[in-house]
PDB file of C-alpha atoms and ligand atoms in Angstrom:
ATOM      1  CA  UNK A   1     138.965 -65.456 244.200  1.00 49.00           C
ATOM      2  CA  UNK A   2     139.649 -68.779 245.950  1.00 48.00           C
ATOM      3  CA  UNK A   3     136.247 -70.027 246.067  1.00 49.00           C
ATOM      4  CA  UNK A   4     135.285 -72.286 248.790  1.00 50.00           C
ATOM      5  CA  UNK A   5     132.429 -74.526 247.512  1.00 50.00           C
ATOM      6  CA  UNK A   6     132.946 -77.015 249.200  1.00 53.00           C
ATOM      7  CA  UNK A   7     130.983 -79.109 251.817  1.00 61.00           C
ATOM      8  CA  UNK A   8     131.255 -79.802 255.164  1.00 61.00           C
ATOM      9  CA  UNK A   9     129.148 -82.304 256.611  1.00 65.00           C
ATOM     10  CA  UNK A  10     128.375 -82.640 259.910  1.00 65.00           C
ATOM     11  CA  UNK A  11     126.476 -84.492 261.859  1.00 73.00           C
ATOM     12  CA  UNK A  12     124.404 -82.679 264.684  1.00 67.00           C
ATOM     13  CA  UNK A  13     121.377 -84.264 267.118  1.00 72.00           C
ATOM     14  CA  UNK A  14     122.201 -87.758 264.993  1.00 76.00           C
ATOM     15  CA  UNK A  15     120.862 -85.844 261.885  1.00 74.00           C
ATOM     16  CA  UNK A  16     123.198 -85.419 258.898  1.00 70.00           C
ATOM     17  CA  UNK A  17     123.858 -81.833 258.114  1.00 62.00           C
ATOM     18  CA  UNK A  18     125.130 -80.902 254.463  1.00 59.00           C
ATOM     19  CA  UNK A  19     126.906 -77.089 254.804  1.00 58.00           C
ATOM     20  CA  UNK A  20     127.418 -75.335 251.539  1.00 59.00           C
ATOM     21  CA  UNK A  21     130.307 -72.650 252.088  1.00 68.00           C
ATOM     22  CA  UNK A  22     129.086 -69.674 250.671  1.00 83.00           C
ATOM     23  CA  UNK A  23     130.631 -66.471 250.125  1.00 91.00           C
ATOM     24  CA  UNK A  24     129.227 -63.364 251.509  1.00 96.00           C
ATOM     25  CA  UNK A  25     130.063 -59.923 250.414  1.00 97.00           C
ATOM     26  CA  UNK A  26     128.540 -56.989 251.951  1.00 98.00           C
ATOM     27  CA  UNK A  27     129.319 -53.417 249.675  1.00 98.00           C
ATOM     28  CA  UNK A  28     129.392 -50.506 251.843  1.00 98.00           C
ATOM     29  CA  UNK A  29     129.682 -46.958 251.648  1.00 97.00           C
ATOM     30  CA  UNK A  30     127.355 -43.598 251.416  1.00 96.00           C
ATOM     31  CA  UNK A  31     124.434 -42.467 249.029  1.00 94.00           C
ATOM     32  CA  UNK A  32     125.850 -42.573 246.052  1.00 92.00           C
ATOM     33  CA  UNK A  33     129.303 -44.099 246.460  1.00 95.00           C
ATOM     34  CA  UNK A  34     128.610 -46.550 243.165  1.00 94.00           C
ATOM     35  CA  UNK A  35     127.787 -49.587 245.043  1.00 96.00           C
ATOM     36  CA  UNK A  36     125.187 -50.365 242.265  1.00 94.00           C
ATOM     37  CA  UNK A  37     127.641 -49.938 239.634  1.00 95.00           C
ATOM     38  CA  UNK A  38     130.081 -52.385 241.338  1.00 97.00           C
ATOM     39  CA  UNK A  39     127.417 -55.087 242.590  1.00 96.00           C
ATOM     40  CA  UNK A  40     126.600 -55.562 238.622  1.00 95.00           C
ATOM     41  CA  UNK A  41     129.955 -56.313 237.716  1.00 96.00           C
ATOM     42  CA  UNK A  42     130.618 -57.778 240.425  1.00 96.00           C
ATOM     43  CA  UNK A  43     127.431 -60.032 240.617  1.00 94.00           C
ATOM     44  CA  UNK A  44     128.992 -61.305 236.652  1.00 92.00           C
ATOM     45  CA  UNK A  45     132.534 -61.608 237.895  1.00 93.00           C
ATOM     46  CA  UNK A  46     131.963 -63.605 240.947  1.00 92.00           C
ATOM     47  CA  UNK A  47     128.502 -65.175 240.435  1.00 91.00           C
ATOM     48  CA  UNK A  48     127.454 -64.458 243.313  1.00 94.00           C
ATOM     49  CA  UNK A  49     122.889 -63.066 243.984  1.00 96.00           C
ATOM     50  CA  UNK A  50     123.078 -59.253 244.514  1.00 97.00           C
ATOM     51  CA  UNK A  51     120.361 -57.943 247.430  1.00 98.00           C
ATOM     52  CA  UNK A  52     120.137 -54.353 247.443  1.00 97.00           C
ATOM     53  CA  UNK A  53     117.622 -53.154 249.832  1.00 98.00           C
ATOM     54  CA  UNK A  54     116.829 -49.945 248.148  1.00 96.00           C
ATOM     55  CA  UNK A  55     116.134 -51.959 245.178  1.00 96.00           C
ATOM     56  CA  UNK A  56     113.812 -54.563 247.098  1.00 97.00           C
ATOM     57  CA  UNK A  57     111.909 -51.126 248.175  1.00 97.00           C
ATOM     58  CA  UNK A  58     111.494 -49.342 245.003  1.00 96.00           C
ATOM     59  CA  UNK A  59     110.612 -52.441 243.651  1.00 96.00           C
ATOM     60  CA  UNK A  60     107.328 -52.484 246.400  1.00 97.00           C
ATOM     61  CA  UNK A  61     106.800 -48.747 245.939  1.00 96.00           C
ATOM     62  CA  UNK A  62     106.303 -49.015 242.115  1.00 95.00           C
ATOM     63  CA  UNK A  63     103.869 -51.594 243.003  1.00 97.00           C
ATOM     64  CA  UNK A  64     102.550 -49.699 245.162  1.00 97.00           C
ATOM     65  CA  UNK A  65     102.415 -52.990 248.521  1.00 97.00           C
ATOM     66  CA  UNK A  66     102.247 -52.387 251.702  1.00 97.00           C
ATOM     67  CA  UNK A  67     105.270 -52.468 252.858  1.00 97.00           C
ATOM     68  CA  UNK A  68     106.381 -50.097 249.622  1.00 97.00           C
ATOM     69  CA  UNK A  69     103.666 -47.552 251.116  1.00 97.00           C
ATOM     70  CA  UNK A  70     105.483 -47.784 254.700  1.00 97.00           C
ATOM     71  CA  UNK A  71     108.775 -47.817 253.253  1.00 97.00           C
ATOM     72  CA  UNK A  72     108.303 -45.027 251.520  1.00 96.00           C
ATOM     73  CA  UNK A  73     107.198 -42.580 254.611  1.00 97.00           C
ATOM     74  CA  UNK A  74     110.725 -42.840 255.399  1.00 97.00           C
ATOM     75  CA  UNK A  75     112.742 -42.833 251.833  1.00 96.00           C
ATOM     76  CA  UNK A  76     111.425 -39.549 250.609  1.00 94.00           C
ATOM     77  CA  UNK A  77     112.649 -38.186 253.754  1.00 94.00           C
ATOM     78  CA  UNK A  78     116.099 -39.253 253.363  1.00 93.00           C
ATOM     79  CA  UNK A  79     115.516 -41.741 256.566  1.00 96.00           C
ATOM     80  CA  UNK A  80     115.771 -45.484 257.291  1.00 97.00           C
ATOM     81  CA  UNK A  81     113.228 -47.541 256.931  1.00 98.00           C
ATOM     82  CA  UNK A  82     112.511 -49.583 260.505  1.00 98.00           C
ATOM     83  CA  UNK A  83     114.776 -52.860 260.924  1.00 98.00           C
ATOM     84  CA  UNK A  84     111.086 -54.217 262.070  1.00 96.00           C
ATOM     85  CA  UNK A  85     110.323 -53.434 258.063  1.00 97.00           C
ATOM     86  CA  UNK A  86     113.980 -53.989 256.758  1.00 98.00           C
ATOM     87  CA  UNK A  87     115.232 -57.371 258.463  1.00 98.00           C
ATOM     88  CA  UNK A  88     111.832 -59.476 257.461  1.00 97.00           C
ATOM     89  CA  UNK A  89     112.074 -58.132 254.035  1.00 97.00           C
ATOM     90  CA  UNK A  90     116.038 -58.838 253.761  1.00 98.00           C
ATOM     91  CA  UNK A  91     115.899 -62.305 255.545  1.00 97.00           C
ATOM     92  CA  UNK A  92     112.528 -63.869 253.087  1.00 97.00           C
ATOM     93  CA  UNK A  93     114.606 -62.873 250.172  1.00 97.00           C
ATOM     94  CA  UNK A  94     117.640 -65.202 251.642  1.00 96.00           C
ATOM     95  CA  UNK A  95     115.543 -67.439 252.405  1.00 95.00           C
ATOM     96  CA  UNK A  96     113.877 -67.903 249.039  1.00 95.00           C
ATOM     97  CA  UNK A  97     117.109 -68.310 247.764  1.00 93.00           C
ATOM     98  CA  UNK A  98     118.417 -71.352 249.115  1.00 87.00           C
ATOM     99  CA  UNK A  99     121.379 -72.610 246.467  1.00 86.00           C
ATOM    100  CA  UNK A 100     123.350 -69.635 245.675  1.00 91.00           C
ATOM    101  CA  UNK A 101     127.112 -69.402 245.925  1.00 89.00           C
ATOM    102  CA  UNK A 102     126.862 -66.717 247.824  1.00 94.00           C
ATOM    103  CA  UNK A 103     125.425 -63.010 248.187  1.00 97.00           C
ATOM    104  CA  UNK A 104     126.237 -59.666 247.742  1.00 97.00           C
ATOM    105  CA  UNK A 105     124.593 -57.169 250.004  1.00 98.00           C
ATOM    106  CA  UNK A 106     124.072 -53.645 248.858  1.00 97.00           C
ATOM    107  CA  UNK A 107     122.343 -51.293 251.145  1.00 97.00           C
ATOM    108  CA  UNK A 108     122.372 -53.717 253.902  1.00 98.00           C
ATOM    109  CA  UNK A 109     123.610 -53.439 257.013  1.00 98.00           C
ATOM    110  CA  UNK A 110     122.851 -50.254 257.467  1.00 98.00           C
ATOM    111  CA  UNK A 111     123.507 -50.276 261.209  1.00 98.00           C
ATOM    112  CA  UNK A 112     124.808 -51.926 264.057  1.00 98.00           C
ATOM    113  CA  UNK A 113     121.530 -53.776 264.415  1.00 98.00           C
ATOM    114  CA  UNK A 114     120.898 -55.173 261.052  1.00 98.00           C
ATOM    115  CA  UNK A 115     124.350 -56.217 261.142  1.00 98.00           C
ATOM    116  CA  UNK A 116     123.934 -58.629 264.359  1.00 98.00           C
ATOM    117  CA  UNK A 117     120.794 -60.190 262.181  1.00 98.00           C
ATOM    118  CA  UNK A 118     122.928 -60.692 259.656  1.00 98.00           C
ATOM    119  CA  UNK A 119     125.330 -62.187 260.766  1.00 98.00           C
ATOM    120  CA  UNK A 120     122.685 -64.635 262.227  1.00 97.00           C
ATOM    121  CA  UNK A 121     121.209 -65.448 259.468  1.00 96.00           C
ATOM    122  CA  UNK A 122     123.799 -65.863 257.502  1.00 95.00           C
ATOM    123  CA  UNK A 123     125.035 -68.293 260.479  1.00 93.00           C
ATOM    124  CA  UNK A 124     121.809 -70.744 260.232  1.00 91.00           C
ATOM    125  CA  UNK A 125     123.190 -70.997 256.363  1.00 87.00           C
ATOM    126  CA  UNK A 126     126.237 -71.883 257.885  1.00 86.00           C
ATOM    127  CA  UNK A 127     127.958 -69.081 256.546  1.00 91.00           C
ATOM    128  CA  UNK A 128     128.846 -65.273 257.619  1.00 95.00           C
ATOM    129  CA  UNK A 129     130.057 -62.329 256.015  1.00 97.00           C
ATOM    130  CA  UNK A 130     133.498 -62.681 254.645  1.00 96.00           C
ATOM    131  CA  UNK A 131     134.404 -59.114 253.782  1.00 97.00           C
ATOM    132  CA  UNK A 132     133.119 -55.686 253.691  1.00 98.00           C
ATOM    133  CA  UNK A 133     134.380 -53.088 250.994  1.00 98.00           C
ATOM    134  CA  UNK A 134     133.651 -49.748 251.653  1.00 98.00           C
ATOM    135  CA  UNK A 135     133.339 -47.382 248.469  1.00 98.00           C
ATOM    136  CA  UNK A 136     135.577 -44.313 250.143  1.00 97.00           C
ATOM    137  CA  UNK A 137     133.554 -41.000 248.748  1.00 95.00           C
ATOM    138  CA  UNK A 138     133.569 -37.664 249.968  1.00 93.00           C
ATOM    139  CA  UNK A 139     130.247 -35.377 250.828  1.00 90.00           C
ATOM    140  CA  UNK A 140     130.826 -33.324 248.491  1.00 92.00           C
ATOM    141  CA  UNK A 141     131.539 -35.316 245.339  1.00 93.00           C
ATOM    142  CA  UNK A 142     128.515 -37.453 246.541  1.00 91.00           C
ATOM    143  CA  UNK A 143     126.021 -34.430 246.536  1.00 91.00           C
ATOM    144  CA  UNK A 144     127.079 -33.384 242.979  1.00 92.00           C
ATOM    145  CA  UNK A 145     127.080 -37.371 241.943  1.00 92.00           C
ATOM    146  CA  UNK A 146     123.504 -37.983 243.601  1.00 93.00           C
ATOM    147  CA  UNK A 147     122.043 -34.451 241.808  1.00 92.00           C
ATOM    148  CA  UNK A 148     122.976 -35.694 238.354  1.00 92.00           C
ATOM    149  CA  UNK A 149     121.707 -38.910 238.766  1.00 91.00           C
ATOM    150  CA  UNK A 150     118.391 -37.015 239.962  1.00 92.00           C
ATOM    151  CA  UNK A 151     118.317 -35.682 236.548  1.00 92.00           C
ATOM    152  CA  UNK A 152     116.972 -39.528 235.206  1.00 91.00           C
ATOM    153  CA  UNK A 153     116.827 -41.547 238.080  1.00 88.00           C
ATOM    154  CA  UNK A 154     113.261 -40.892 238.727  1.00 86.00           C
ATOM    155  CA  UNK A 155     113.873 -41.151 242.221  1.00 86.00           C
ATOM    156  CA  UNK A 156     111.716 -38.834 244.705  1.00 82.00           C
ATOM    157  CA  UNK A 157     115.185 -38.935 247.015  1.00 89.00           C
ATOM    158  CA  UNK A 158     117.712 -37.644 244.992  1.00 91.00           C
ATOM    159  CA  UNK A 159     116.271 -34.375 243.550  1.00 90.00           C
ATOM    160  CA  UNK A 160     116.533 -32.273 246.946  1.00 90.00           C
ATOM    161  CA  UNK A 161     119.560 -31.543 248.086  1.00 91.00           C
ATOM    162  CA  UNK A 162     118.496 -31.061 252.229  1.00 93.00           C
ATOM    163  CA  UNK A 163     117.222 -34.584 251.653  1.00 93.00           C
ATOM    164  CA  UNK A 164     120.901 -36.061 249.993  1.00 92.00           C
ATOM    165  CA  UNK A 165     122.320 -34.297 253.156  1.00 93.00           C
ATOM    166  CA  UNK A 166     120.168 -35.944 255.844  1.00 94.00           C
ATOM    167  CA  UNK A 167     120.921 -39.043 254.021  1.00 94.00           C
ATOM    168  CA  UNK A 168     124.538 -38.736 253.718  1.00 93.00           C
ATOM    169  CA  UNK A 169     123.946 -37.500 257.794  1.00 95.00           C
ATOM    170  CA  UNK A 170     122.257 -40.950 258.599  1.00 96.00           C
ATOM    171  CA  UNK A 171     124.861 -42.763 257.133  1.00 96.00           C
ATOM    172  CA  UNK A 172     127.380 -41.186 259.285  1.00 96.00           C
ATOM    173  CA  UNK A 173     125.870 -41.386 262.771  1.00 97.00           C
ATOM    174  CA  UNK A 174     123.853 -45.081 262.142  1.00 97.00           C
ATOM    175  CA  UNK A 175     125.490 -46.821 259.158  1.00 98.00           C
ATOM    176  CA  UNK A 176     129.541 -45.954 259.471  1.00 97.00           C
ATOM    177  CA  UNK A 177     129.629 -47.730 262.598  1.00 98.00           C
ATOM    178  CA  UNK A 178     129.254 -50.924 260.788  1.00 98.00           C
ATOM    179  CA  UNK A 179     132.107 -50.671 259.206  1.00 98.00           C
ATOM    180  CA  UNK A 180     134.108 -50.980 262.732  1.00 98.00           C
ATOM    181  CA  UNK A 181     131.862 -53.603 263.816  1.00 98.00           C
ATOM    182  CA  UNK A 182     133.057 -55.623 260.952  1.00 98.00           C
ATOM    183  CA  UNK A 183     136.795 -54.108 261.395  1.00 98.00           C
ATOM    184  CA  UNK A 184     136.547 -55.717 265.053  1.00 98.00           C
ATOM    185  CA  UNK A 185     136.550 -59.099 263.115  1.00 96.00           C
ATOM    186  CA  UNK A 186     139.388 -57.747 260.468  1.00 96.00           C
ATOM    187  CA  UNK A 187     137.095 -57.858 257.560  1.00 98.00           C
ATOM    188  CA  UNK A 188     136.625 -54.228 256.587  1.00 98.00           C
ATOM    189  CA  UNK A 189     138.466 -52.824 253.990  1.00 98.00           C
ATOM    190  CA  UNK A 190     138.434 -49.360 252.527  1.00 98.00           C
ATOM    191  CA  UNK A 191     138.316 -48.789 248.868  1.00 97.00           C
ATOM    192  CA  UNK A 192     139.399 -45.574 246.968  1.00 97.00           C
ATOM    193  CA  UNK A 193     135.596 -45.072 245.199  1.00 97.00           C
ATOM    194  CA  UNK A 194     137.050 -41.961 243.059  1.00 96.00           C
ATOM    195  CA  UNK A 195     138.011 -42.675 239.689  1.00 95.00           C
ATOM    196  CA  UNK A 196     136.596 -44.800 236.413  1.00 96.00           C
ATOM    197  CA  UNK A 197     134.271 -47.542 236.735  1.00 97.00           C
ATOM    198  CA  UNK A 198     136.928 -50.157 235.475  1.00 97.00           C
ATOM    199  CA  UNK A 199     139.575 -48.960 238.029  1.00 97.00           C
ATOM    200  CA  UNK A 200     137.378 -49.186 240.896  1.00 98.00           C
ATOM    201  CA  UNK A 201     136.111 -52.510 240.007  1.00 97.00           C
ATOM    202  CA  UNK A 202     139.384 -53.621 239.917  1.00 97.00           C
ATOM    203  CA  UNK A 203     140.134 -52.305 243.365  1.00 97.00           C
ATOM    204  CA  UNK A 204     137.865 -54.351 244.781  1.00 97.00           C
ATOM    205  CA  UNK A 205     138.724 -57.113 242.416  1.00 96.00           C
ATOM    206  CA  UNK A 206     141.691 -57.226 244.169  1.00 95.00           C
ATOM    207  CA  UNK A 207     140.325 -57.346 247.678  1.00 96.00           C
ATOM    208  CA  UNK A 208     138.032 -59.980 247.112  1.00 95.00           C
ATOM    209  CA  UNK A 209     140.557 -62.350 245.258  1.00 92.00           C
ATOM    210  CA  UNK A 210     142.786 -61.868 249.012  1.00 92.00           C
ATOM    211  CA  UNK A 211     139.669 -62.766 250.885  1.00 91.00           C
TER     212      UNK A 211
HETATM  213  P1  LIG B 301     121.560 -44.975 248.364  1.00 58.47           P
HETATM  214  O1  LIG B 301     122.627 -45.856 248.917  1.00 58.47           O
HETATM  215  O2  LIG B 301     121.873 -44.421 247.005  1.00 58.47           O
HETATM  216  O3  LIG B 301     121.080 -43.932 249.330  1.00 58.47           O
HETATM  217  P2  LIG B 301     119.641 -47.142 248.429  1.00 58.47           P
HETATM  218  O4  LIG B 301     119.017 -47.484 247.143  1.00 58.47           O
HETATM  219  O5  LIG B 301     120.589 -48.122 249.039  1.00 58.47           O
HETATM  220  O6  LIG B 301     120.277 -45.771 248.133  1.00 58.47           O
HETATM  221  O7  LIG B 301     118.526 -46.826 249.532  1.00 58.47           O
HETATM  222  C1  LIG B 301     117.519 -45.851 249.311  1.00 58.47           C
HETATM  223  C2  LIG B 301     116.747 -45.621 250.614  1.00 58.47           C
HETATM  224  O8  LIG B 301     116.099 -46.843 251.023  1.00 58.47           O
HETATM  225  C3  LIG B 301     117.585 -45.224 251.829  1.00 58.47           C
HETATM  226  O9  LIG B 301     117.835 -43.827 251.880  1.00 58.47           O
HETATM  227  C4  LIG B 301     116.704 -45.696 252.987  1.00 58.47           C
HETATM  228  O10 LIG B 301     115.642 -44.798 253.233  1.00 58.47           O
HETATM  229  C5  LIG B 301     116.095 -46.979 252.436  1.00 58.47           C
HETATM  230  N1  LIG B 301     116.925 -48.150 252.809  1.00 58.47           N
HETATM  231  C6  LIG B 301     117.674 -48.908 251.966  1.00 58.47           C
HETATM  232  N2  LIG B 301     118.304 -49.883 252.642  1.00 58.47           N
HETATM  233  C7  LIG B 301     117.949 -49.739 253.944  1.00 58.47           C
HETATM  234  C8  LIG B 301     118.275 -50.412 255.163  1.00 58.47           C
HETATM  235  N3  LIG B 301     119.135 -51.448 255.167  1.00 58.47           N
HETATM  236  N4  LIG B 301     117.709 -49.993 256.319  1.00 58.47           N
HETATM  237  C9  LIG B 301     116.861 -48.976 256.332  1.00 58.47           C
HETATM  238  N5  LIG B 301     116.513 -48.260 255.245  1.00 58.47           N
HETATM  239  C10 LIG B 301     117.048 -48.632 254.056  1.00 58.47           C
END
C-alpha cells in the first residue's frame, strides 16, 4: 500500500494544526464472513489498530461492566446493541488511541447511523474512511460456518440457529446499506470471502495496495 504518513500542517484560528494522514479501513460483511480472520493478518501486514466492536463487548461481558450487562440484552438475541451504547464505546477507544497509523474497523458501522459518526470522528482526526471491503458470503455457507465455530467459540450467539438467522436478517435490512453509503463516495469494494484464508487475504491485499 502507498502509505500516506505524511503531515499536513495547517494553520486554523492563528493556531498551528499538525494533521497526521491516517489510513482507515473499515471490514465489512455478515456474521461470520471471516472479518476476524482477515483483521489479524491484516492488522500485521499493514500495521494498522484493529477495533472490533463485538470484541470491545465480549470483552465487558466477561467482565461482567455495565455496559457488558446492557450489551448483552441485545447479543444473545442476535440484535444490535443501541448506537447510544455502541458510538460512545467505539469513539473512547479512538480516542485513547491518539498516534496510530491508522485503524481497522471490524463490526463497525453497522448502519447508516454509525456510519455518519464515523465518518465524523474520523474527520476531527483529520482523516476518514478510505475503503470498505466487504467479505462476499452467502446465508447458507454462513449458517454452517457460524454452527461450527459454536462448537468452541463459547459464544451464547452462535449455538442457535433462529438466532444466526435474525442476525444474518439484521445485517441485511440495517447493516448492507452501508455498504452503498460508502459506494456513493466510490469506496466500497466487494470481495469474494469463499475460499482459503491465504487467498482471501490476498484479495484484499490487493484492494488495499490500489487504495
Ligand atoms: P459477527 O460479525 O460474527 O456477528 P461480532 O463479533 O461483530 O460478530 O458482533 C457480535 C454481536 O455484537 C452482534 O450480533 C451485535 O449484537 C453486537 N454488535 C457488534 N458490533 C455492533 C455494532 N456496531 N452495533 C450494534 N451492535 C453490535
Amino acid at each position: 500500500m502507498f502509505f500516506r504518513t505524511f503531515a499536513v500542517v495547517l494553520i486554523v484560528n492563528r493556531k498551528i494544526k499538525v494533521l497526521i494522514y491516517m489510513i482507515n479501513l473499515v471490514l465489512f460483511g455478515p456474521p461470520g464472513s471471516g472479518k476476524g480472520t482477515q483483521a489479524e493478518k491484516l492488522v500485521e501486514a499493514y500495521d494498522l489498530l484493529h477495533i472490533s466492536t463485538g470484541d470491545l463487548f465480549r470483552f465487558n461481558m466477561k467482565n461482567d461492566t455495565p455496559l457488558g450487562q446492557e450489551a448483552k440484552r441485545y447479543i444473545t438475541k442476535g440484535e444490535l446493541v443501541p448506537d447510544s451504547v455502541t458510538i460512545n464505546m467505539l469513539k473512547a477507544r479512538v480516542e485513547e488511541t491518539p498516534d496510530v497509523k491508522g485503524y481497522i474497523f471490524d463490526g463497525f458501522p453497522r448502519n447508516i447511523n454509525q456510519s455518519e459518526h464515523l465518518d465524523k470522528i474520523l474527520a476531527e482526526r483529520g482523516g476518514q474512511v478510505d475503503g470498505l471491503l466487504m467479505l462476499d458470503v452467502e446465508e447458507k455457507e454462513i449458517v454452517a460456518r457460524i454452527l461450527n465455530r459454536g462448537k468452541t467459540s463459547g459464544r451464547a450467539d452462535d449455538n442457535d440457529e433462529e438466532i444466526i438467522r435474525n442476525r444474518f436478517q439484521v445485517y441485511q435490512n440495517e447493516t448492507s446499506p452501508v455498504f452503498d453509503y460508502y459506494d456513493k463516495q466510490e469506496k466500497s469494494h466487494k470481495i469474494d470471502g469463499i475460499g482459503s484464508i491465504d487467498d482471501i487475504f490476498a484479495r484484499l491485499s490487493d484492494v488495499i495496495d490500489s487504495l
